[in-house]
mmCIF file of C-alpha atoms in Angstrom:
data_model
loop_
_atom_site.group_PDB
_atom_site.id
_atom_site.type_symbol
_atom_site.label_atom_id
_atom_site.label_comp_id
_atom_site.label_asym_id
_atom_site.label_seq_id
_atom_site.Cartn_x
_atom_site.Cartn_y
_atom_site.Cartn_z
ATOM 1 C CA UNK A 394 -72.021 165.156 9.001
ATOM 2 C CA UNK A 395 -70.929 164.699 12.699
ATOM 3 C CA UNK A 396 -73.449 162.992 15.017
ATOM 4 C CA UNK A 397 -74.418 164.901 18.273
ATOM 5 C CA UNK A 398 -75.973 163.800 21.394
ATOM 6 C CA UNK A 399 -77.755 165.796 23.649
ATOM 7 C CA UNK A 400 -77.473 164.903 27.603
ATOM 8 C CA UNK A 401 -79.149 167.270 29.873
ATOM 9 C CA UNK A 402 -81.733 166.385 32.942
ATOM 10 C CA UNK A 403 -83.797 169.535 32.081
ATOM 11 C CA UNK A 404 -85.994 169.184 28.555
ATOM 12 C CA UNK A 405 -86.035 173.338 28.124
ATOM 13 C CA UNK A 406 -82.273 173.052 28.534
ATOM 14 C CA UNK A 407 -82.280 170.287 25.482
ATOM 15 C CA UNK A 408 -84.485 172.582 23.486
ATOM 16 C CA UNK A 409 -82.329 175.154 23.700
ATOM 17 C CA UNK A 410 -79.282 173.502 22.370
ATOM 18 C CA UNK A 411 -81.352 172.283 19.993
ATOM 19 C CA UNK A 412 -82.673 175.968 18.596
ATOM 20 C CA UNK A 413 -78.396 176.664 18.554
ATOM 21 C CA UNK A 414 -77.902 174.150 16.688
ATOM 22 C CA UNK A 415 -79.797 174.610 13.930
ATOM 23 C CA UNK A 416 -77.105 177.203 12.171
ATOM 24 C CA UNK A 417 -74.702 174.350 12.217
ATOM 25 C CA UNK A 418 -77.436 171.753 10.537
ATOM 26 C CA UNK A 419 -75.243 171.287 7.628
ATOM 27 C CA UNK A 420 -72.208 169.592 9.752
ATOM 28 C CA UNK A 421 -74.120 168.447 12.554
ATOM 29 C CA UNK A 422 -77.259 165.937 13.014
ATOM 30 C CA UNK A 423 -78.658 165.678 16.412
ATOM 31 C CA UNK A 424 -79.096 161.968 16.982
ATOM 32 C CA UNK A 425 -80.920 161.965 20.169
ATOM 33 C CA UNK A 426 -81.394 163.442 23.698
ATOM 34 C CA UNK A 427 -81.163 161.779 27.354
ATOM 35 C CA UNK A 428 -81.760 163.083 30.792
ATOM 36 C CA UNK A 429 -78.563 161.891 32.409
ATOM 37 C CA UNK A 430 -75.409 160.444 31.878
ATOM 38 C CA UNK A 431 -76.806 156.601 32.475
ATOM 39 C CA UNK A 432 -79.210 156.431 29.587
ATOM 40 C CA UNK A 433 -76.552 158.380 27.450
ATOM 41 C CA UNK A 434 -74.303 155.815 28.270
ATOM 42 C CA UNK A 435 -76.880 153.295 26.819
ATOM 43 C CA UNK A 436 -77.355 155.445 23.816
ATOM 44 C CA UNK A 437 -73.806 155.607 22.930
ATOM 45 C CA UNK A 438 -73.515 151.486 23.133
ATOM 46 C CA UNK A 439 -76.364 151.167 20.201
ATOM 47 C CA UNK A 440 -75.409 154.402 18.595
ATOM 48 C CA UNK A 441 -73.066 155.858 16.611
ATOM 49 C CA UNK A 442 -72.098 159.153 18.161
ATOM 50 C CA UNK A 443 -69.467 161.464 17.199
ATOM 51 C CA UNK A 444 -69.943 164.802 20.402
ATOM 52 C CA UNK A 445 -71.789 164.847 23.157
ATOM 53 C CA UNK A 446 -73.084 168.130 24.912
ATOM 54 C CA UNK A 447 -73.618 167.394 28.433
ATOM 55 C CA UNK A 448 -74.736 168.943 30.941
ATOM 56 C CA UNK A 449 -72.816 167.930 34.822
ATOM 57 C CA UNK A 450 -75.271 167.778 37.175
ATOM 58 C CA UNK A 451 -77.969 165.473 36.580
ATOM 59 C CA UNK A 452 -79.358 162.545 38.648
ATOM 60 C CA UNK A 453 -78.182 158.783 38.618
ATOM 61 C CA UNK A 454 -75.086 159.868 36.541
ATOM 62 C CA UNK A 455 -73.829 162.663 36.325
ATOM 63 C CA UNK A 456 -71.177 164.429 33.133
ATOM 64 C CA UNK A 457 -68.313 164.099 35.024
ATOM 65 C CA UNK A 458 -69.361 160.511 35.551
ATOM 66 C CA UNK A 459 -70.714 159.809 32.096
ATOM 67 C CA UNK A 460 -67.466 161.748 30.709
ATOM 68 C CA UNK A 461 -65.298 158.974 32.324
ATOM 69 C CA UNK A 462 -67.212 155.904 31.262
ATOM 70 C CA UNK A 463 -66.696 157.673 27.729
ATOM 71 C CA UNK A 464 -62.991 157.946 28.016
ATOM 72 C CA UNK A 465 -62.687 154.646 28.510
ATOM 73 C CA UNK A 466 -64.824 152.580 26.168
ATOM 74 C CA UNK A 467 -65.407 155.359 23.203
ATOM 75 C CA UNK A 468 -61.909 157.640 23.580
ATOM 76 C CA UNK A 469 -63.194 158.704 19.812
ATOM 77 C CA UNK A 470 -66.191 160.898 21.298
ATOM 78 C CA UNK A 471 -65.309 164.334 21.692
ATOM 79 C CA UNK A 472 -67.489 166.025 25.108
ATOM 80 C CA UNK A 473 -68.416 169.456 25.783
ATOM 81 C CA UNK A 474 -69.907 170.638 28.995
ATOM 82 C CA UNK A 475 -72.476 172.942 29.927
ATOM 83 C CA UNK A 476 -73.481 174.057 33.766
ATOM 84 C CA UNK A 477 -75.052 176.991 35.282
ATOM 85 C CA UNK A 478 -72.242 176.541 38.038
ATOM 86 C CA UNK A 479 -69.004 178.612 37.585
ATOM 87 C CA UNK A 480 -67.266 176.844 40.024
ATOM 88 C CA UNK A 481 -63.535 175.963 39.454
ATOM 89 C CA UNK A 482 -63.478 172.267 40.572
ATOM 90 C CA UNK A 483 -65.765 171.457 37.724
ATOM 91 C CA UNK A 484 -63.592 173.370 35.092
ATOM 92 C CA UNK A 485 -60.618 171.779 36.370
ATOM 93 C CA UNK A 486 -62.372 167.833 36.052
ATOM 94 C CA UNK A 487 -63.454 168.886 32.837
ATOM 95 C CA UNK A 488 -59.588 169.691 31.540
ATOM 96 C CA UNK A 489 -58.693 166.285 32.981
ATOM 97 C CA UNK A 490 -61.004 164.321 31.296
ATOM 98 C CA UNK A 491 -59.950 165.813 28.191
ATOM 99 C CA UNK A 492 -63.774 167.881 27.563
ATOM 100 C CA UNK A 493 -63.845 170.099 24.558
ATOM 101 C CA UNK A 494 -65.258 173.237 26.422
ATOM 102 C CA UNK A 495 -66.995 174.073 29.349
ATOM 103 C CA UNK A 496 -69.391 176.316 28.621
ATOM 104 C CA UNK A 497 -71.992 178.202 31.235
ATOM 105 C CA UNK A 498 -75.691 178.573 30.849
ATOM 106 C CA UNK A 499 -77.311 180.446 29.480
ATOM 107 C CA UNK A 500 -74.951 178.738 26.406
ATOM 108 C CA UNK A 501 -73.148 181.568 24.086
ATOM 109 C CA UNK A 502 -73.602 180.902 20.495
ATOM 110 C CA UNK A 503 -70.291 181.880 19.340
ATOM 111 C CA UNK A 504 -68.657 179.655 22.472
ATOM 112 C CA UNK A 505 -70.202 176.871 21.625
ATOM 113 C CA UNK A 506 -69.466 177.084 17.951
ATOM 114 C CA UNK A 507 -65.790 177.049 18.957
ATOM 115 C CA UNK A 508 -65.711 174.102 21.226
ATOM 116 C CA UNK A 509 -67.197 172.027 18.142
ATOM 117 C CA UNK A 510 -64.826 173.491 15.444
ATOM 118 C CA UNK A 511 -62.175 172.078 18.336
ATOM 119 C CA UNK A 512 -64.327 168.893 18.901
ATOM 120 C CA UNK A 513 -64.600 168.052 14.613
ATOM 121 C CA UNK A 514 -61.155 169.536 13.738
ATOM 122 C CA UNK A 515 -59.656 166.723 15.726
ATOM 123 C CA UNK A 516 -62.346 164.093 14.750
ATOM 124 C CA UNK A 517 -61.621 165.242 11.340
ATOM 125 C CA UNK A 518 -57.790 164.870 11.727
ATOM 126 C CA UNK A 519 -58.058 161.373 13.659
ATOM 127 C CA UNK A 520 -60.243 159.978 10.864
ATOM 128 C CA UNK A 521 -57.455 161.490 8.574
ATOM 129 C CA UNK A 522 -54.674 159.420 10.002
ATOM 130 C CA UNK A 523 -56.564 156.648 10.261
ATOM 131 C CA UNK A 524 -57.394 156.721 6.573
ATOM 132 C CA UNK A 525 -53.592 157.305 6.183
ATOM 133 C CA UNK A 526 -52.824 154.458 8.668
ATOM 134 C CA UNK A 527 -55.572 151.817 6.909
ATOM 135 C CA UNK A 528 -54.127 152.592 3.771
ATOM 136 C CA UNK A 529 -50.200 151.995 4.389
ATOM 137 C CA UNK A 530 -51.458 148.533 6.477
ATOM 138 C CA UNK A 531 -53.345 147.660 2.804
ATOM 139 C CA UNK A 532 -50.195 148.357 0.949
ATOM 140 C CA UNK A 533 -48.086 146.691 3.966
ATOM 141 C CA UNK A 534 -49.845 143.522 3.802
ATOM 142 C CA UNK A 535 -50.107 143.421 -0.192
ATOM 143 C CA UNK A 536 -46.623 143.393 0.178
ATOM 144 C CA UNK A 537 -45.777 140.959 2.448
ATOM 145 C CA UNK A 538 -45.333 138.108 -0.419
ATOM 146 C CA UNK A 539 -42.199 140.306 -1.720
ATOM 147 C CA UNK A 540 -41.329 141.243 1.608
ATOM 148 C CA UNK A 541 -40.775 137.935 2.512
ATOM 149 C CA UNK A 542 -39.028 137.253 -0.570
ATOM 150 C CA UNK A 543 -36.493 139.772 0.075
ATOM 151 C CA UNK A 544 -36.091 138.455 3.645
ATOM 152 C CA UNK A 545 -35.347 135.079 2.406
ATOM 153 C CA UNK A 546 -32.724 136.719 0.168
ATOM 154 C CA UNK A 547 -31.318 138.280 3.463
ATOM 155 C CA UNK A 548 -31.126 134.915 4.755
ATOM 156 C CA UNK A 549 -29.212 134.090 2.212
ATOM 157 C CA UNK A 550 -26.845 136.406 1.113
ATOM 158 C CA UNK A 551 -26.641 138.925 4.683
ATOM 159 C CA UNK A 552 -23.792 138.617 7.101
ATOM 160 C CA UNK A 553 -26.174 139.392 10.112
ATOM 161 C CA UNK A 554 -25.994 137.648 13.336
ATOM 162 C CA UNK A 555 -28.692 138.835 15.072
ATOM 163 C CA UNK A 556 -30.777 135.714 15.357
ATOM 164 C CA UNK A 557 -33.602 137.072 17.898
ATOM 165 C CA UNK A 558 -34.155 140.112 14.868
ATOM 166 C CA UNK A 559 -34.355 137.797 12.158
ATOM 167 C CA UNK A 560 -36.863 135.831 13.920
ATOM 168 C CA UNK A 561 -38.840 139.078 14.247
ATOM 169 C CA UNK A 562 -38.743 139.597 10.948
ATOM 170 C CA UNK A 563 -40.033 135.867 10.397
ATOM 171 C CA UNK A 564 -42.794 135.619 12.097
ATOM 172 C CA UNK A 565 -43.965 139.247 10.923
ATOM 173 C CA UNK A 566 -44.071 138.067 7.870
ATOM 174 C CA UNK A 567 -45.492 135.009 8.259
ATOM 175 C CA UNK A 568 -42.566 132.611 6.518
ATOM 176 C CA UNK A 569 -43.177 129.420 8.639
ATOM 177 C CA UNK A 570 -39.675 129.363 9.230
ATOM 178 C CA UNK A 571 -39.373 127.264 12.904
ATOM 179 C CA UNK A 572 -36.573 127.138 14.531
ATOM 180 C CA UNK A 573 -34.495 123.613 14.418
ATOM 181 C CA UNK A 574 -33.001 122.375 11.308
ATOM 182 C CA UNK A 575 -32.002 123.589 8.217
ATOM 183 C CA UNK A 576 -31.000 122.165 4.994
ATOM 184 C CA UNK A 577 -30.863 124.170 1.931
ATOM 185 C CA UNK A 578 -32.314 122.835 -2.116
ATOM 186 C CA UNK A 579 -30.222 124.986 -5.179
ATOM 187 C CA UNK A 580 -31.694 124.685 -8.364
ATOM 188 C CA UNK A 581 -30.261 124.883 -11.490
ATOM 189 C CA UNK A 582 -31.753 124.969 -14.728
ATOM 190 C CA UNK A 583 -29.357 122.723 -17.182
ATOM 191 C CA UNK A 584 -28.278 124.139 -20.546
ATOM 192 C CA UNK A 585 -29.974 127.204 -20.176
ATOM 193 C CA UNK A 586 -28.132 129.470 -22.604
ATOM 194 C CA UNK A 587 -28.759 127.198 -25.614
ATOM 195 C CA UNK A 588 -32.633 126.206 -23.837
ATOM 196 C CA UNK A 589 -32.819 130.157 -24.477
ATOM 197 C CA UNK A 590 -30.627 131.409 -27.461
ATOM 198 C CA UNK A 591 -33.193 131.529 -29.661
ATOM 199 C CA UNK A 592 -35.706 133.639 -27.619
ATOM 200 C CA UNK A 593 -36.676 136.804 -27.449
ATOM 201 C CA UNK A 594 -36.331 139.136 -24.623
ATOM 202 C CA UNK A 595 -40.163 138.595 -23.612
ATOM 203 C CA UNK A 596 -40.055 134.880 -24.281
ATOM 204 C CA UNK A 597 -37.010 134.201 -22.289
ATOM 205 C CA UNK A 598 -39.376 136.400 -19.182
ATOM 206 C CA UNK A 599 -42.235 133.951 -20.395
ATOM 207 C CA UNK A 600 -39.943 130.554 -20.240
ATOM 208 C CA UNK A 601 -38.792 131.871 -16.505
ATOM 209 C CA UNK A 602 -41.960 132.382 -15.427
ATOM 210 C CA UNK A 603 -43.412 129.266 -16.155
ATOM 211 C CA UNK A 604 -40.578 127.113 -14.711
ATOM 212 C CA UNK A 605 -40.522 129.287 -11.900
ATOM 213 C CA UNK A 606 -44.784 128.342 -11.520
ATOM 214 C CA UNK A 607 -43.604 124.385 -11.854
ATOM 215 C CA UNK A 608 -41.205 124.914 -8.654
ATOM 216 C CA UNK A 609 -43.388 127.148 -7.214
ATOM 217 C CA UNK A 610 -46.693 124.221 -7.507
ATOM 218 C CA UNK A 611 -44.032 121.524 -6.263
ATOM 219 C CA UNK A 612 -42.685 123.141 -3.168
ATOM 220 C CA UNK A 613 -46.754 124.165 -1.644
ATOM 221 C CA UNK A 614 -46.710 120.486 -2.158
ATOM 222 C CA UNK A 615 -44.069 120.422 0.532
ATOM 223 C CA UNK A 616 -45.354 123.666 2.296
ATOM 224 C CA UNK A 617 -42.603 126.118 4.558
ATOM 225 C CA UNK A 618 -41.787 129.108 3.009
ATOM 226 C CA UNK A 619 -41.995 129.738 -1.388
ATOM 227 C CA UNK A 620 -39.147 128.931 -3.270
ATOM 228 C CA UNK A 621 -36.729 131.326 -4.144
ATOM 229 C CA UNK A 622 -35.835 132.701 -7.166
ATOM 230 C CA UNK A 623 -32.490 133.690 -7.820
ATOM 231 C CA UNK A 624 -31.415 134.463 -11.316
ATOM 232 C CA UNK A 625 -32.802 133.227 -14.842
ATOM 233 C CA UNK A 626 -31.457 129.916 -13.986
ATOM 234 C CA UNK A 627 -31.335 129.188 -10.341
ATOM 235 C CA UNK A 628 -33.502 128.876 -7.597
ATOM 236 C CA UNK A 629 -33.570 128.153 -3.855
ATOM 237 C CA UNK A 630 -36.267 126.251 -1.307
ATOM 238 C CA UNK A 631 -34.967 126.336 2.136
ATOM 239 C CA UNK A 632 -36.464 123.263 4.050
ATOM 240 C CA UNK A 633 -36.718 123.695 8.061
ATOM 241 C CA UNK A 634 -38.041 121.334 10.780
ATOM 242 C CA UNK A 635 -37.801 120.898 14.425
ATOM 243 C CA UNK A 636 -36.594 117.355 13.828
ATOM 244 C CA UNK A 637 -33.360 116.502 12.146
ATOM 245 C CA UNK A 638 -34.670 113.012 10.579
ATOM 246 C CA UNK A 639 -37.882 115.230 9.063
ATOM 247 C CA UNK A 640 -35.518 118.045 7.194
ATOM 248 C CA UNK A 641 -33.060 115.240 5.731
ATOM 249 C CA UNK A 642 -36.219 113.194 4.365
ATOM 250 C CA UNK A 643 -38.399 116.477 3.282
ATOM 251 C CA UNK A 644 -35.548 117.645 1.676
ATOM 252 C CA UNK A 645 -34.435 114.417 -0.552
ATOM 253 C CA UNK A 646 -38.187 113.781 -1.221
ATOM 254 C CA UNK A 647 -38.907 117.588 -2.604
ATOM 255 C CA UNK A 648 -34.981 117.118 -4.449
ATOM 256 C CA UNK A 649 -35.913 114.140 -6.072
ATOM 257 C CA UNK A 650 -39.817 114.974 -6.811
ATOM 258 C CA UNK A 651 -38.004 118.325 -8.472
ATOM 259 C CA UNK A 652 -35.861 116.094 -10.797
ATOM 260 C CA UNK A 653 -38.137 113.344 -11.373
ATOM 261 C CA UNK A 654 -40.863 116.129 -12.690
ATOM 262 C CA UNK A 655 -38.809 117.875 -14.934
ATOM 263 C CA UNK A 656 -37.429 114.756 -16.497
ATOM 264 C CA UNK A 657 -41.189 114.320 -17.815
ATOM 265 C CA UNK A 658 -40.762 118.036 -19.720
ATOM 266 C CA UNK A 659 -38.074 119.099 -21.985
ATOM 267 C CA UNK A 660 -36.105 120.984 -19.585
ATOM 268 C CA UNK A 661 -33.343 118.781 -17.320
ATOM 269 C CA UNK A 662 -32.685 120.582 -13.969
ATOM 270 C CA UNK A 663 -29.852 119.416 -11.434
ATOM 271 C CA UNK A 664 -29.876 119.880 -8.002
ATOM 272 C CA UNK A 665 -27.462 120.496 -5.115
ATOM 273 C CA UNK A 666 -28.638 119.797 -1.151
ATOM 274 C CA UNK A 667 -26.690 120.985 1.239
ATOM 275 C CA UNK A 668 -25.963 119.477 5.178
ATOM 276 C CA UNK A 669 -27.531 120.601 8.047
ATOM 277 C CA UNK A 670 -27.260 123.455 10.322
ATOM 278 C CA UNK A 671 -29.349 124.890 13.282
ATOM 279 C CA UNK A 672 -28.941 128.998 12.951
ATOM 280 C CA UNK A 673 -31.101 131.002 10.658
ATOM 281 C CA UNK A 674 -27.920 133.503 10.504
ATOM 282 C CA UNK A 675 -25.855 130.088 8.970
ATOM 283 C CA UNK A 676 -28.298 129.269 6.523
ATOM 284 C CA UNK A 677 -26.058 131.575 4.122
ATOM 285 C CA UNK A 678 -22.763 129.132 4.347
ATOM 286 C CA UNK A 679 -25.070 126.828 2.841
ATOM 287 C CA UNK A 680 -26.068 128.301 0.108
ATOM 288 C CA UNK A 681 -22.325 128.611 -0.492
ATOM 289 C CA UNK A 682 -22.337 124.943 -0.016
ATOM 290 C CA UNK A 683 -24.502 124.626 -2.474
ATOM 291 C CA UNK A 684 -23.153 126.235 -5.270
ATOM 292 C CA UNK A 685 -19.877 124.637 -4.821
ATOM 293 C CA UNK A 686 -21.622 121.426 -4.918
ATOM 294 C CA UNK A 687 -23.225 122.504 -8.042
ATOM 295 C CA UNK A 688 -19.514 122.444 -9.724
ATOM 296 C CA UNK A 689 -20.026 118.777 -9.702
ATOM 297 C CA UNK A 690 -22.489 118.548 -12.658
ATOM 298 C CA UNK A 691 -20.098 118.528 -15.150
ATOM 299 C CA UNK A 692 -18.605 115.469 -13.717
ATOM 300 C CA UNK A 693 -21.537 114.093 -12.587
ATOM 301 C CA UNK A 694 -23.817 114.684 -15.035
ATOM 302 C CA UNK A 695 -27.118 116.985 -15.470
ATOM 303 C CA UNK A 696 -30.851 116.193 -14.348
ATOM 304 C CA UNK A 697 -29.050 114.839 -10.993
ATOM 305 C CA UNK A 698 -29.671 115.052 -7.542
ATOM 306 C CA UNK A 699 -25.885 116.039 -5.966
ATOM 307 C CA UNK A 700 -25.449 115.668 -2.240
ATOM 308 C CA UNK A 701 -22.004 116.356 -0.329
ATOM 309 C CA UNK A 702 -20.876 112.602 -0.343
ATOM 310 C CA UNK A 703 -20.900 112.754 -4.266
ATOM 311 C CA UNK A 704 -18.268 114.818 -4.113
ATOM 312 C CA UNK A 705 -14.608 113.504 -4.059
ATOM 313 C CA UNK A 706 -13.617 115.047 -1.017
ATOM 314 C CA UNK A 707 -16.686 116.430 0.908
ATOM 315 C CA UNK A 708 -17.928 119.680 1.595
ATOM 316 C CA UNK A 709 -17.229 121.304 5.227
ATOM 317 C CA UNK A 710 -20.563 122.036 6.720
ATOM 318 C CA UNK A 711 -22.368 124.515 8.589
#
């Protein structure tokens, strides 16, 4: 059902409509009458109102008027005019303020019917795409969580340069990425072949999944964006901060919180942190860093934190 609204100074001339309207009572439900265009304007603010037949002339505000007023605070109402004057001026005001019809008195049944089959096709096609447009924003924002995890990826593996896109892209989806310093945590779960051997198929996807919760728990701890995962075995937390001091001591605390918890399970993890750099678009070299770092843990040692002066000769950074 579409809500009507009947605006005419004269009450025969409401009637009237009225007595048309009553073939069309199975799509349309007049919800009210007004003698000009200033108490329809009222109506419209406490009503839900889908057409409006107006009439132009009227006192204290007029269709043209009241078909303005519309057009800017309710562009969703569809109007269609009615006066006894044939006069082109009117017709032509009507066309620019976007009226369904303008139709003369004494009002023609089959006119009329037209101009509303014009007036609730559209309505009907606007609530269409907005259905459409509600549901792929749903879906859009359900899927931000792997959106973002797929952007992180991009940080991480992409070649792109464009800093001012990937920003874009990072504060669309809401990663808490700020720009200033970067230092990157790889994860590595030790012994994993012979941790998983045994397993089946499932309980391998069950034993991943529940480290990957443990990380997951630790680094909200720390807040910025989720931790990534990469494989089976290895994982990723990017740590960021406008302050250089504040991304070196976030990211040994969350390195050696990682280690120390897993020391109280049966599963040893080692992990690499990389140095610092100040471009999103760089953040990939370190991940590079990272993994070369990573090398180390034979020498080293598992269930170890592993930073660049560990290493015999250094890493190059960022």
């Amino acid at each position: 059902m579409f809500n009507l609204l009947i605006v005419d100074d004269f009450a025969i001339d409401r009637q009237n409509v009225r007595v048309i309207l009553t073939d069309f009572n199975e799509i349309i439900n007049i919800v009210g009458e007004c003698g000009n265009g200033k108490e329809a304007l009222e109506f419209v603010h406490e009503n839900n109102v889908d057409i409006i037949i107006s009439d132009i002339e009227m006192p204290f505000m007029n269709g043209l008027e009241l078909a303005k007023n519309i057009n800017m605070h309710f562009p969703n109402i569809k109007i269609i005019f009615c006066s006894l004057y044939d006069e082109f001026e009117y017709a032509r005001k009507a066309l620019v303020l976007n009226a369904y019809g303008y139709i003369l008195k004494p009002l023609d049944k089959e006119e009329l019917f037209k101009c509303l089959m014009s007036a609730i096709s559209e309505i009907e096609e606007s609530a269409g795409l907005k259905k459409e447009f509600d549901k792929l924003k749903n879906i859009l924002e359900n899927s931000k969580p792997q959106l973002l995890e797929n952007f992180i990826k991009e940080i991480l593996y992409s070649e792109a340069t464009d800093e001012e896109n990937m920003w874009e892209k990072a504060e669309y989806l809401e990663s808490k990425l700020e720009k200033g310093f970067f230092k990157l945590v790889y994860i590595e779960i030790d012994e994993y072949e012979s941790l998983t051997e045994e397993k089946t198929v499932e309980q391998k996807q069950f034993f991943t999944i529940k480290v990957n919760e443990r990380f997951r728990d630790i680094s909200v701890k720390f807040g910025g964006v989720p931790i990534i995962m990469l494989d089976d075995s290895h994982f990723v937390y990017i740590v960021n901060s406008s302050i250089c001091c504040s991304v070196n001591e976030k990211c040994t605390d969350f390195s050696v919180e990682v280690v120390e918890k897993f020391k109280l399970s049966d599963i040893s993890v080692t992990v690499s942190m990389s140095d610092i750099c100040e471009n999103i678009s760089d953040i990939r070299n370190l991940l590079q860093q990272c993994m070369y770092l990573m090398r180390y843990k034979f020498i080293l040692g598992n269930g170890k934190v592993i930073k660049t002066g560990d290493v015999p000769s250094g890493v190059d950074s960022c």
